[in-house]
Coordinates of C-alpha atoms in Angstrom, one line a residue:
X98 CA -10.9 -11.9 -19.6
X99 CA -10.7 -10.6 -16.0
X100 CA -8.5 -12.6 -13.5
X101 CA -10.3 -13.4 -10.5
X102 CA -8.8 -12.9 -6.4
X103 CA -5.5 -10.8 -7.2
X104 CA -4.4 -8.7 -4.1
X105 CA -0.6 -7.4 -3.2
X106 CA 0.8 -10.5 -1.2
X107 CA 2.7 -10.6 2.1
X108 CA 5.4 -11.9 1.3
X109 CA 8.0 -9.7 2.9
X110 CA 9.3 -10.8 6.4
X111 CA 12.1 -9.9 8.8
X112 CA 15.4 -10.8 6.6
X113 CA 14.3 -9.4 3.4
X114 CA 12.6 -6.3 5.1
X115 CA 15.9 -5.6 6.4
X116 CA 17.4 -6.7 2.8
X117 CA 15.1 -3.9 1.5
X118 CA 15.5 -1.1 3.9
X119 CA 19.6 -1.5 4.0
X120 CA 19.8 -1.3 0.0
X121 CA 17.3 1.6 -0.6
X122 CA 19.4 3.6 2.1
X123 CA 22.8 2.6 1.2
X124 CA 22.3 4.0 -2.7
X125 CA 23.8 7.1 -4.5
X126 CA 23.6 9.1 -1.2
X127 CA 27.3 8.3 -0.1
X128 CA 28.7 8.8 -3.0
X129 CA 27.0 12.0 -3.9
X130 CA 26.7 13.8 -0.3
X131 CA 30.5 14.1 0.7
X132 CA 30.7 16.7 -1.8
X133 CA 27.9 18.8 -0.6
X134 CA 27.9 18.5 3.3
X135 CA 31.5 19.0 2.7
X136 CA 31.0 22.4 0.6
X137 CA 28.1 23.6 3.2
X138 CA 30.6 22.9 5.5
X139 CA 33.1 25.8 4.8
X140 CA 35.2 22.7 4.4
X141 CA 35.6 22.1 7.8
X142 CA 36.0 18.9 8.4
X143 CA 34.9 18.1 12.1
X144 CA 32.1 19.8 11.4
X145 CA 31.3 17.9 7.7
X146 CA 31.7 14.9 10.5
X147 CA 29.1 16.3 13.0
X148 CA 27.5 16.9 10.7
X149 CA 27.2 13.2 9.2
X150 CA 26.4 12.1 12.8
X151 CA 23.7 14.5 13.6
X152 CA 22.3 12.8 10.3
X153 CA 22.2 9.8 11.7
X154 CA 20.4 10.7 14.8
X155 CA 17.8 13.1 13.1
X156 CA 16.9 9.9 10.3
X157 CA 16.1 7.5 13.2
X158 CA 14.1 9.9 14.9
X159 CA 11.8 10.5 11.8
X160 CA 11.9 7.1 10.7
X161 CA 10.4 5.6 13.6
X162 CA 8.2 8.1 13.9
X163 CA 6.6 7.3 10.4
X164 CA 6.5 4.2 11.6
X165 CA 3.5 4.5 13.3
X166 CA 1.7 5.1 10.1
X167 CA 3.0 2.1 8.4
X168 CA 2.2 -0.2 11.2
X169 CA -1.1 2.0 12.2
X170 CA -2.7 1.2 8.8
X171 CA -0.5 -2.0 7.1
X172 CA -1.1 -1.5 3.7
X173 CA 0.8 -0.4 0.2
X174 CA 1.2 3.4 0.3
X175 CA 0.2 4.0 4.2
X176 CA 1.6 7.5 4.3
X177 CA -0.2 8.6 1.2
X178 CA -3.3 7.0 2.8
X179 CA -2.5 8.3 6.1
X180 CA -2.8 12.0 4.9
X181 CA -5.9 11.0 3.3
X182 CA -7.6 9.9 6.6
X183 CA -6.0 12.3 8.6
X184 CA -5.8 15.2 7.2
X185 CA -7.8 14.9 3.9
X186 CA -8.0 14.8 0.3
X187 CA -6.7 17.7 -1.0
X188 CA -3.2 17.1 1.4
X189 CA -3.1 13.6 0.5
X190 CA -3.4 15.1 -3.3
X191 CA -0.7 17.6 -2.5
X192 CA 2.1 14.8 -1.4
X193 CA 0.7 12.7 -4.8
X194 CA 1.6 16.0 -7.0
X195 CA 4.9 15.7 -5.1
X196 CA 5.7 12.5 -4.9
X197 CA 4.3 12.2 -8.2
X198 CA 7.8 14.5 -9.8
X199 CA 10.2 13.9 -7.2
X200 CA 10.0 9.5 -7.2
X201 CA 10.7 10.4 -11.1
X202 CA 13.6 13.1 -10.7
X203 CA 15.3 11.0 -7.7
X204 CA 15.6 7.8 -10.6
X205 CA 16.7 9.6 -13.3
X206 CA 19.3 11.3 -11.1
X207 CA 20.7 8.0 -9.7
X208 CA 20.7 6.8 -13.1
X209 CA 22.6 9.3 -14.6
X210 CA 25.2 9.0 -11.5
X211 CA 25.4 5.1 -12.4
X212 CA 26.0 5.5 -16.0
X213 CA 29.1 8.7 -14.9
X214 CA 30.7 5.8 -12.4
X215 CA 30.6 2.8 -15.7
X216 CA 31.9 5.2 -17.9
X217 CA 34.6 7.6 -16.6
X218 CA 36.8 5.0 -15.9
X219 CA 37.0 4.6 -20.0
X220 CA 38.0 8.7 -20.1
X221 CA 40.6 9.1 -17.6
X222 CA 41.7 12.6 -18.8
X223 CA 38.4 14.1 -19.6
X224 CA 35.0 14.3 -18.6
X225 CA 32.3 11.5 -19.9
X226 CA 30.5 12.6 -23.1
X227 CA 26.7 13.1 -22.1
X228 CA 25.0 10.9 -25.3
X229 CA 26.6 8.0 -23.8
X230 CA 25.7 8.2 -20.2
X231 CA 22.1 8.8 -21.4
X232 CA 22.0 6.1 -23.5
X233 CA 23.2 3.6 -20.6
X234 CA 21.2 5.4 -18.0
X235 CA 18.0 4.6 -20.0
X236 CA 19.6 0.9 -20.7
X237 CA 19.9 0.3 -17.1
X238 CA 16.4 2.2 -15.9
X239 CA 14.1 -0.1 -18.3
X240 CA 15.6 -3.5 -17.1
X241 CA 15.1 -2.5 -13.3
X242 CA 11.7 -1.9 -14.6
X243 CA 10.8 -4.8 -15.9
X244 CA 12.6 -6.7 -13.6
X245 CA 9.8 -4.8 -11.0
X246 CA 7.1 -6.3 -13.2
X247 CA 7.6 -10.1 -12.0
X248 CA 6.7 -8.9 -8.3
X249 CA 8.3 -8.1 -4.6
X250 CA 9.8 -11.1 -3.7
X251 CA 11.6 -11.3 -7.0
X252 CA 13.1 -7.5 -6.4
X253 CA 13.7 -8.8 -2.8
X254 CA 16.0 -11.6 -3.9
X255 CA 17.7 -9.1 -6.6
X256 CA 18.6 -7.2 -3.3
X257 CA 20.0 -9.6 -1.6
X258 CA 22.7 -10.8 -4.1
X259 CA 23.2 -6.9 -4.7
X260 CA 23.8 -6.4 -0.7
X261 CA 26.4 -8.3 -0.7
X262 CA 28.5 -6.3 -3.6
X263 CA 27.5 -3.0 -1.8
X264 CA 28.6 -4.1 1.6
X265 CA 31.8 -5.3 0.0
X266 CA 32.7 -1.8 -1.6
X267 CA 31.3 0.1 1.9
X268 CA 33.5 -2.2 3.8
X269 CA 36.6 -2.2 1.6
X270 CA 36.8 2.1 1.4
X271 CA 36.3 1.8 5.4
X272 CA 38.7 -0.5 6.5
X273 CA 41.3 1.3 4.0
X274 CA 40.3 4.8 5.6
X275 CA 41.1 3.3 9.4
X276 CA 44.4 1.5 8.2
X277 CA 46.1 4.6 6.2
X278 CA 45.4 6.4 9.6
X279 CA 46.5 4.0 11.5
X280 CA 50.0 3.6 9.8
X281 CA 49.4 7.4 10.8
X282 CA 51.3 8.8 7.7
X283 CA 51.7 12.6 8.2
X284 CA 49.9 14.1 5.2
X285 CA 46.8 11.6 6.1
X286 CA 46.8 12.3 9.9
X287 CA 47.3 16.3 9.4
X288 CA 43.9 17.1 7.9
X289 CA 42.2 15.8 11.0
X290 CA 44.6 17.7 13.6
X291 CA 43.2 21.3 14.8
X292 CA 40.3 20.7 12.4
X293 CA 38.2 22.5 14.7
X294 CA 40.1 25.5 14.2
X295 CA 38.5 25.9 10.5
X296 CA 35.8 28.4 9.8
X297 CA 32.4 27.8 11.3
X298 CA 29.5 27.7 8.7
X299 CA 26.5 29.7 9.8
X300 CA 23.2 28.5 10.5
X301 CA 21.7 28.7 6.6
X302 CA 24.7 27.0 5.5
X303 CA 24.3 24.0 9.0
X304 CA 20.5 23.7 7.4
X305 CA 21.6 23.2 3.8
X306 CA 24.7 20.7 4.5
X307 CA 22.0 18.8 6.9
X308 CA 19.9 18.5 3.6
X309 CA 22.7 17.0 1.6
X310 CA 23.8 14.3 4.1
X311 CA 19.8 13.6 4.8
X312 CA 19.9 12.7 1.4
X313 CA 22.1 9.7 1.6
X314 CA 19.4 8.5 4.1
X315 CA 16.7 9.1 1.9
X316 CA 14.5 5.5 1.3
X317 CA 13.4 4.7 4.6
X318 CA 10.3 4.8 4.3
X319 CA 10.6 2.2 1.9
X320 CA 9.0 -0.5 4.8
X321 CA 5.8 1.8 5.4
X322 CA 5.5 1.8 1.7
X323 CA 5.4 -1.5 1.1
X324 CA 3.6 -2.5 4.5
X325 CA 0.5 -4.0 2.8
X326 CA 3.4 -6.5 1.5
X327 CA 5.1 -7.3 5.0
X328 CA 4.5 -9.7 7.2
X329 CA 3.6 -8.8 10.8
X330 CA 4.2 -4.7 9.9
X331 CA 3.1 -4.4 13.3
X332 CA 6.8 -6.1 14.5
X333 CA 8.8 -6.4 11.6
X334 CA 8.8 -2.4 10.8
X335 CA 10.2 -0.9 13.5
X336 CA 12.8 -4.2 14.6
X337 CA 14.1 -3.5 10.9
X338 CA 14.2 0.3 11.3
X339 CA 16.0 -0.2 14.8
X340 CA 18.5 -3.0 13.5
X341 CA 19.4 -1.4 10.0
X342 CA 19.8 2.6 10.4
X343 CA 22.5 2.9 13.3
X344 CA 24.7 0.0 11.4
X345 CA 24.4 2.3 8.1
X346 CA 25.2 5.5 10.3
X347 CA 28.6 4.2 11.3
X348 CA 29.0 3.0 7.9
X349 CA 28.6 6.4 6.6
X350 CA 30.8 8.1 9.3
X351 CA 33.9 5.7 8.4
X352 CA 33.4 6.0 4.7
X353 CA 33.7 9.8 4.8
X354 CA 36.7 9.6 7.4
X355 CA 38.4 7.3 4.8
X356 CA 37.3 9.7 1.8
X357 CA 39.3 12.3 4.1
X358 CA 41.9 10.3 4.8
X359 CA 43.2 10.3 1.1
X360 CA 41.5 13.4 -0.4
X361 CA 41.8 17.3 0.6
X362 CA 38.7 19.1 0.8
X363 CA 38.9 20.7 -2.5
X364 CA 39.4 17.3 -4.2
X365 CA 36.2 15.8 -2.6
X366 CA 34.1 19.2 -3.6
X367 CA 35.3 19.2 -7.4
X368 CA 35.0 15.3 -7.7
X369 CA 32.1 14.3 -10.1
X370 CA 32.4 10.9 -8.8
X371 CA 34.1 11.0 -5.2
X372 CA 34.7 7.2 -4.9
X373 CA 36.2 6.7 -8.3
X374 CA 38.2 9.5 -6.8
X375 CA 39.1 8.1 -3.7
X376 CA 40.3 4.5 -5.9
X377 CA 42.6 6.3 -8.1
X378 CA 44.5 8.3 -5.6
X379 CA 44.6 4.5 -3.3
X380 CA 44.9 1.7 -5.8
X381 CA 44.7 3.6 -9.5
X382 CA 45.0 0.0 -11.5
X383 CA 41.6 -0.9 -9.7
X384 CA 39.4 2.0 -10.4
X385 CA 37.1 0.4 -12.6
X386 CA 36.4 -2.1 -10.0
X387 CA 35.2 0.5 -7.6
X388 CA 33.2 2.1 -10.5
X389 CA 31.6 -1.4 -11.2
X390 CA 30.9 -1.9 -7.6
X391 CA 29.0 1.1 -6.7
X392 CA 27.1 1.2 -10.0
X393 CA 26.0 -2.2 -8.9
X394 CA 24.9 -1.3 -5.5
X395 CA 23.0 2.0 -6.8
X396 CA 21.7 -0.3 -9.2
X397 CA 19.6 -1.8 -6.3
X398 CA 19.0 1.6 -4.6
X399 CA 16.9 2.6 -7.5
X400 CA 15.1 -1.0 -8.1
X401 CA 14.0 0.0 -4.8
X402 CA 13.0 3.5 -5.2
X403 CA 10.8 2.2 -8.5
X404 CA 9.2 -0.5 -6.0
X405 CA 8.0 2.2 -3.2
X406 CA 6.7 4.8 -6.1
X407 CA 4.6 1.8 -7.8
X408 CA 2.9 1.0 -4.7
X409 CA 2.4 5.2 -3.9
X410 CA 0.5 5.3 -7.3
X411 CA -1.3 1.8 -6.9
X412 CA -3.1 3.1 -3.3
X413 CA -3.7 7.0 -5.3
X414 CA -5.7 5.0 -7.9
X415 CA -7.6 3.2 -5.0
X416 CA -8.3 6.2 -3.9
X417 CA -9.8 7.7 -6.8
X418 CA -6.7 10.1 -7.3
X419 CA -4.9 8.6 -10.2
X420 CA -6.7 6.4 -13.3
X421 CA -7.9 2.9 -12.5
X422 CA -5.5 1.0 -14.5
X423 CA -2.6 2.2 -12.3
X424 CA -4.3 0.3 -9.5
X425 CA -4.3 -3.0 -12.3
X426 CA -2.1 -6.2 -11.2
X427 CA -0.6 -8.7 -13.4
X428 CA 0.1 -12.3 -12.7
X429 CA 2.9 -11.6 -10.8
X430 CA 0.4 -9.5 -8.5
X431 CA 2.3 -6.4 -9.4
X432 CA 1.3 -3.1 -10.4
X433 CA 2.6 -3.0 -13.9
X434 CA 1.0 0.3 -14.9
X435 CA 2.1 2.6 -12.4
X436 CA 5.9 1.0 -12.6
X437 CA 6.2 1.7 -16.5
X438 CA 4.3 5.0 -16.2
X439 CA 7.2 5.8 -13.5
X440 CA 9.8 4.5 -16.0
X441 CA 8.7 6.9 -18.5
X442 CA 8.6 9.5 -16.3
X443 CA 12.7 9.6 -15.4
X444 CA 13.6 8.6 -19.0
X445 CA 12.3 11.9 -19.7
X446 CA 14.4 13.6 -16.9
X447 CA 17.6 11.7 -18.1
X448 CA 19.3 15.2 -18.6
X449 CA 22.6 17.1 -17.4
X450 CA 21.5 18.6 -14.1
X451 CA 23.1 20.4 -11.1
X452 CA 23.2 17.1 -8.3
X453 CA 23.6 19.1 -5.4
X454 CA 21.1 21.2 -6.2
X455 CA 18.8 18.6 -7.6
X456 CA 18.6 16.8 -3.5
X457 CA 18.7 20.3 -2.0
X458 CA 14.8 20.6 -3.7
X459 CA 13.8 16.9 -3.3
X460 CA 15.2 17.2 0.4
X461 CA 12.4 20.3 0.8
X462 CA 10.2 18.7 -0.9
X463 CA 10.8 15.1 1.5
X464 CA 10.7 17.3 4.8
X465 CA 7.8 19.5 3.8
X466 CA 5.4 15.6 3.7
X467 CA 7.5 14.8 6.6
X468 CA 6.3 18.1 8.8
X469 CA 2.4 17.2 7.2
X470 CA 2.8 13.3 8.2
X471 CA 3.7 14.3 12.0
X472 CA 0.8 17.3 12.3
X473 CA -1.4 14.3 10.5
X474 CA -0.4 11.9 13.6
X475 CA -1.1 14.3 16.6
X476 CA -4.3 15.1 14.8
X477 CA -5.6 11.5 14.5
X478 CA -4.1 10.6 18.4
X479 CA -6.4 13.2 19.1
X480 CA -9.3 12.4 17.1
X481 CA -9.2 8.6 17.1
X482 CA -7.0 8.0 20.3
X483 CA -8.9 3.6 20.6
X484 CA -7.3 3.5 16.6
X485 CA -5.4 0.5 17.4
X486 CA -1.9 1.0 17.1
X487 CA 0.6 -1.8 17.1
X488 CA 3.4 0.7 17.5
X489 CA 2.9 4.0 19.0
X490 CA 6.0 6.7 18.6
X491 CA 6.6 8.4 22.0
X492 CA 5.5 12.6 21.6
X493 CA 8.7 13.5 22.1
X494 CA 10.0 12.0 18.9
X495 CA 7.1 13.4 17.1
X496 CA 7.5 17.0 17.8
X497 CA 11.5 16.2 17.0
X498 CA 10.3 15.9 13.7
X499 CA 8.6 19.0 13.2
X500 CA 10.9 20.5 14.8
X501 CA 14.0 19.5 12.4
X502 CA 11.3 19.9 9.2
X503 CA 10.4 23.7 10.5
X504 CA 14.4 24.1 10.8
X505 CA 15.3 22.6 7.7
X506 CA 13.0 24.4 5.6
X507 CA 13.0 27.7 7.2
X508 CA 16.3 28.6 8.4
X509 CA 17.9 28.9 4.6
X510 CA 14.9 31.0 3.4
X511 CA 15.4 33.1 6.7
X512 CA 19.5 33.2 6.3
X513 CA 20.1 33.2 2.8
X514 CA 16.7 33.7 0.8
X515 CA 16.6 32.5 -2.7
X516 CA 14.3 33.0 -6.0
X517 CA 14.8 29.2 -5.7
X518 CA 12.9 28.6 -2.7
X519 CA 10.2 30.7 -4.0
X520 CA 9.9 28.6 -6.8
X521 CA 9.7 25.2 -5.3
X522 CA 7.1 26.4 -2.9
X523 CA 4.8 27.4 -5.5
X524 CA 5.5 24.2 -7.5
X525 CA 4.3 22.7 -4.3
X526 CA 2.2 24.5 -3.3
X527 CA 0.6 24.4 -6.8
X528 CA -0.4 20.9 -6.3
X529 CA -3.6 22.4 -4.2
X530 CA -4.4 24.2 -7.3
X531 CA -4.1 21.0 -9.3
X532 CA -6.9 19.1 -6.4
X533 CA -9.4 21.7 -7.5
X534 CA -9.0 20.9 -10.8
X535 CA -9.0 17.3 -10.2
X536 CA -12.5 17.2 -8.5
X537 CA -13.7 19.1 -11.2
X538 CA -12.9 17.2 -14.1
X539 CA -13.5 14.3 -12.5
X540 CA -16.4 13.3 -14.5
X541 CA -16.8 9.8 -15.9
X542 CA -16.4 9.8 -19.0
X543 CA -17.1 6.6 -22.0
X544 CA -13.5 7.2 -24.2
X545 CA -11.3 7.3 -20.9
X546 CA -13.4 3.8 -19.4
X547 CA -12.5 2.6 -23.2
X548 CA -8.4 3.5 -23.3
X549 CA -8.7 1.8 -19.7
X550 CA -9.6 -1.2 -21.6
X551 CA -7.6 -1.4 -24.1
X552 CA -4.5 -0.6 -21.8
X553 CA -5.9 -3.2 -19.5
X554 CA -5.7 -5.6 -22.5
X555 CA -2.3 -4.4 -23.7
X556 CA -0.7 -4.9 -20.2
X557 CA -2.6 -8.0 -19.0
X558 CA -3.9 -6.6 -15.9
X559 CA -6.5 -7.5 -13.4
X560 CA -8.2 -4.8 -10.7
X561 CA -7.4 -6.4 -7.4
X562 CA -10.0 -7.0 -5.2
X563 CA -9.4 -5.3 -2.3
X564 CA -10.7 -2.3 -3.5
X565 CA -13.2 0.2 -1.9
X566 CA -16.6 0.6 -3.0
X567 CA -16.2 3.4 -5.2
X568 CA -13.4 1.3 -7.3
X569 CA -15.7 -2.0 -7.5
X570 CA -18.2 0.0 -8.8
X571 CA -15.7 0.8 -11.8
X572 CA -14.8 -2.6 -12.2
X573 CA -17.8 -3.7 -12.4
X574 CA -18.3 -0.8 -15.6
X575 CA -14.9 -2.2 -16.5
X576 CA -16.2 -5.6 -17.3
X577 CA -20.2 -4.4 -18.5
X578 CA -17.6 -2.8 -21.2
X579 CA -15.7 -6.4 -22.1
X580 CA -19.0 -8.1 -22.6

């Protein structure tokens, strides 16, 4: 039997926008990034500190420029279908095959880091054995995903109990950075004197220690996302972008001061887990406090992350680029599908990888979209300049972002060329290849309409009715098939 009226609610406003946006950006970043902005910073410190700054400055530019899109058209997935009605299928189909691998490889990384902060604490004198960090990691990864089933506003109240441990833990190693250097002891004073007499990094290695400290920044784009789910996204999106980002910016430069203050520069760059670090060199009886703390308050970062993929996959099956079922809510008018087909997807990329080198390729794979989501903008200003807009980005903020994509992804090719980067281009570049395929097999066909059903059954979902005409016509197959 087919429930009647569901739709994604808005049920998001102001506080828990901001709730939202502050926990998805304040995840595994800070504890990850020191070590590579540090290492592509020769480790000179000054400039790892510029380098955390310019961060800053280059996230807020972007993120309000995307903000346009999210306020422009207010519904779940807006940048996905922003590309689709700017640009067109087959590049809306290329940040899908994207998205569709990275969303995936960005959980199973930030589970794995969880599960390494719970558990080295237990082997002090030797690294964690991998069986058992995988076995948490998938623990932890299936209850943030059924805990997305029972809807938004339930993940939204999750974040706000988890905000408070993470602003406790961000808080505590900042305040402990500025008082060690104000007691001004000599060995935690000295590694900020004549730091700007360290070697300069060149211009390849600026580009990839910019990647690494973008990463801890990563999520905001969470709000656009979710915007068919806020209320007023023509106000609430950019007032939560404007209040939340600077606050985590000077969060982030104190934090790293204070991860200076106690550890040398070769400490922070062989660290595993920088903040358990930091604890046992400052209070060693409390380092599985810390480790608790920020496995908690990653905890919420990837709740998030599962949250903005769902809805990315609920809009693509709108749209005709993903199977109807992923666009199938349950009773708690939530996309249950397309959050345990996500699940599945990181469990099986729970596996001993390389974490700086795992963000350096999301981070070209994020400002690759990025570069497409700006051309997409001045092309539909140009096209459709009456669209209404709620929020319009000024131009020079738009061509800042293209501007810091072209550098970010061209300089290390340029400088320092890889058989990497040839890789990742092609796998992104493949997703074009995999559009032509899609519209050709895109045949109807009776067995898939059946398996629709019987998933539909097994996961007690309903197509929502804001669909297009193309996907009411399917429902309306769907339910010729149940009678």
């Amino acid at each position: 039997m087919l429930i009647k009226n569901m739709q994604l609610l808005r049920s998001i406003g102001f506080f828990h926008g901001n709730i939202l946006l502050f926990c998805v950006t304040t995840g595994a970043g800070i504890f990850v990034s020191p070590k590579g902005v540090l290492k592509y910073s020769s480790l000179n410190i000054a400039v790892s500190l510029s380098i955390w700054a310019a961060c800053a400055v280059l996230t807020i530019i972007s993120a309000l420029s995307l903000a346009e899109l999210g306020t422009t058209f207010p519904r779940s997935g807006a940048p996905y279908y922003f590309l689709k009605r700017s640009l067109g299928s087959s590049v809306a189909f290329l940040s899908l095959w994207i998205k569709f691998f990275m969303y995936p490889l960005g959980i199973a990384t930030q589970s794995l880091i969880i599960s390494t902060y719970i558990i080295q604490p237990f082997y002090t004198r030797c690294p964690a054995p991998e069986l058992p960090k995988k076995c948490l990691a998938l623990a932890i990864l299936w209850s943030l995903g059924l805990l997305n089933t029972r809807g938004v506003l339930t993940v939204a109240w999750f974040q706000t109990i988890s905000v408070l441990m993470k602003i406790t833990i961000l808080c505590f190693i900042s305040l402990t950075g500025i008082v060690l250097l104000g007691i001004g002891k000599k060995e935690n004073v000295a590694k900020f004197e004549n730091s700007f007499d360290a070697e300069l990094p060149g211009a390849s290695q600026i580009a990839e220690a910019l990647l690494q400290g973008l990463f801890a920044y990563s999520g905001t784009s969470i709000l656009i996302n979710i915007a068919g789910e806020i209320k007023n996204p023509g106000e609430n999106i950019p007032k939560a972008l404007i209040t939340v980002l600077p606050m985590v910016a000077v969060v982030y430069v104190l934090v790293n001061i204070s991860y200076l203050a106690v550890l040398t520069p070769q400490e922070i760059i062989s660290a595993d887990a920088v903040a358990v670090t930091w604890m046992d060199k400052v209070i060693p009886s409390m380092q599985w406090v810390i480790s608790f703390g920020i496995s908690t308050s990653i905890v919420s970062n990837i709740c998030c992350t599962v949250l903005s993929a769902s809805r990315l996959f609920y809009t693509a099956s709108q749209e005709g680029q993903l199977p109807l079922i992923f666009s199938m809510l349950n009773n708690y008018f939530s996309p249950t599908v397309a959050i345990t087909q996500i699940i599945i997807l990181a469990s099986c990329l729970i596996i001993a990888s390389d974490l700086i080198n795992l963000i350096k390729y999301s981070g070209l794979a994020t400002w690759v979209l990025r570069g497409l989501y700006m051309i997409g903008l001045l092309k539909l200003r140009y096209q459709d300049p009456n669209l209404p807009r709620p929020y319009k980005v000024r131009l020079p903020f738009v061509f800042g972002s293209i501007a810091i994509s072209l550098f970010l992804i061209l300089t290390p090719m340029i400088h320092s060329p890889k058989i990497e980067y040839i890789y990742g281009f092609i796998f992104i570049f493949s997703g074009l290849l995999g559009y032509r395929l899609h519209v050709h097999l895109n045949q109807r066909s009776v067995c898939f309409d059946k398996i629709t059903c019987y998933l539909q059954l097994l996961f007690n979902v309903s197509p929502p009715e804001d669909q297009d005409e193309r996907i009411s016509t399917g429902k309306k197959h769907l339910e010729e098939i149940f009678l």
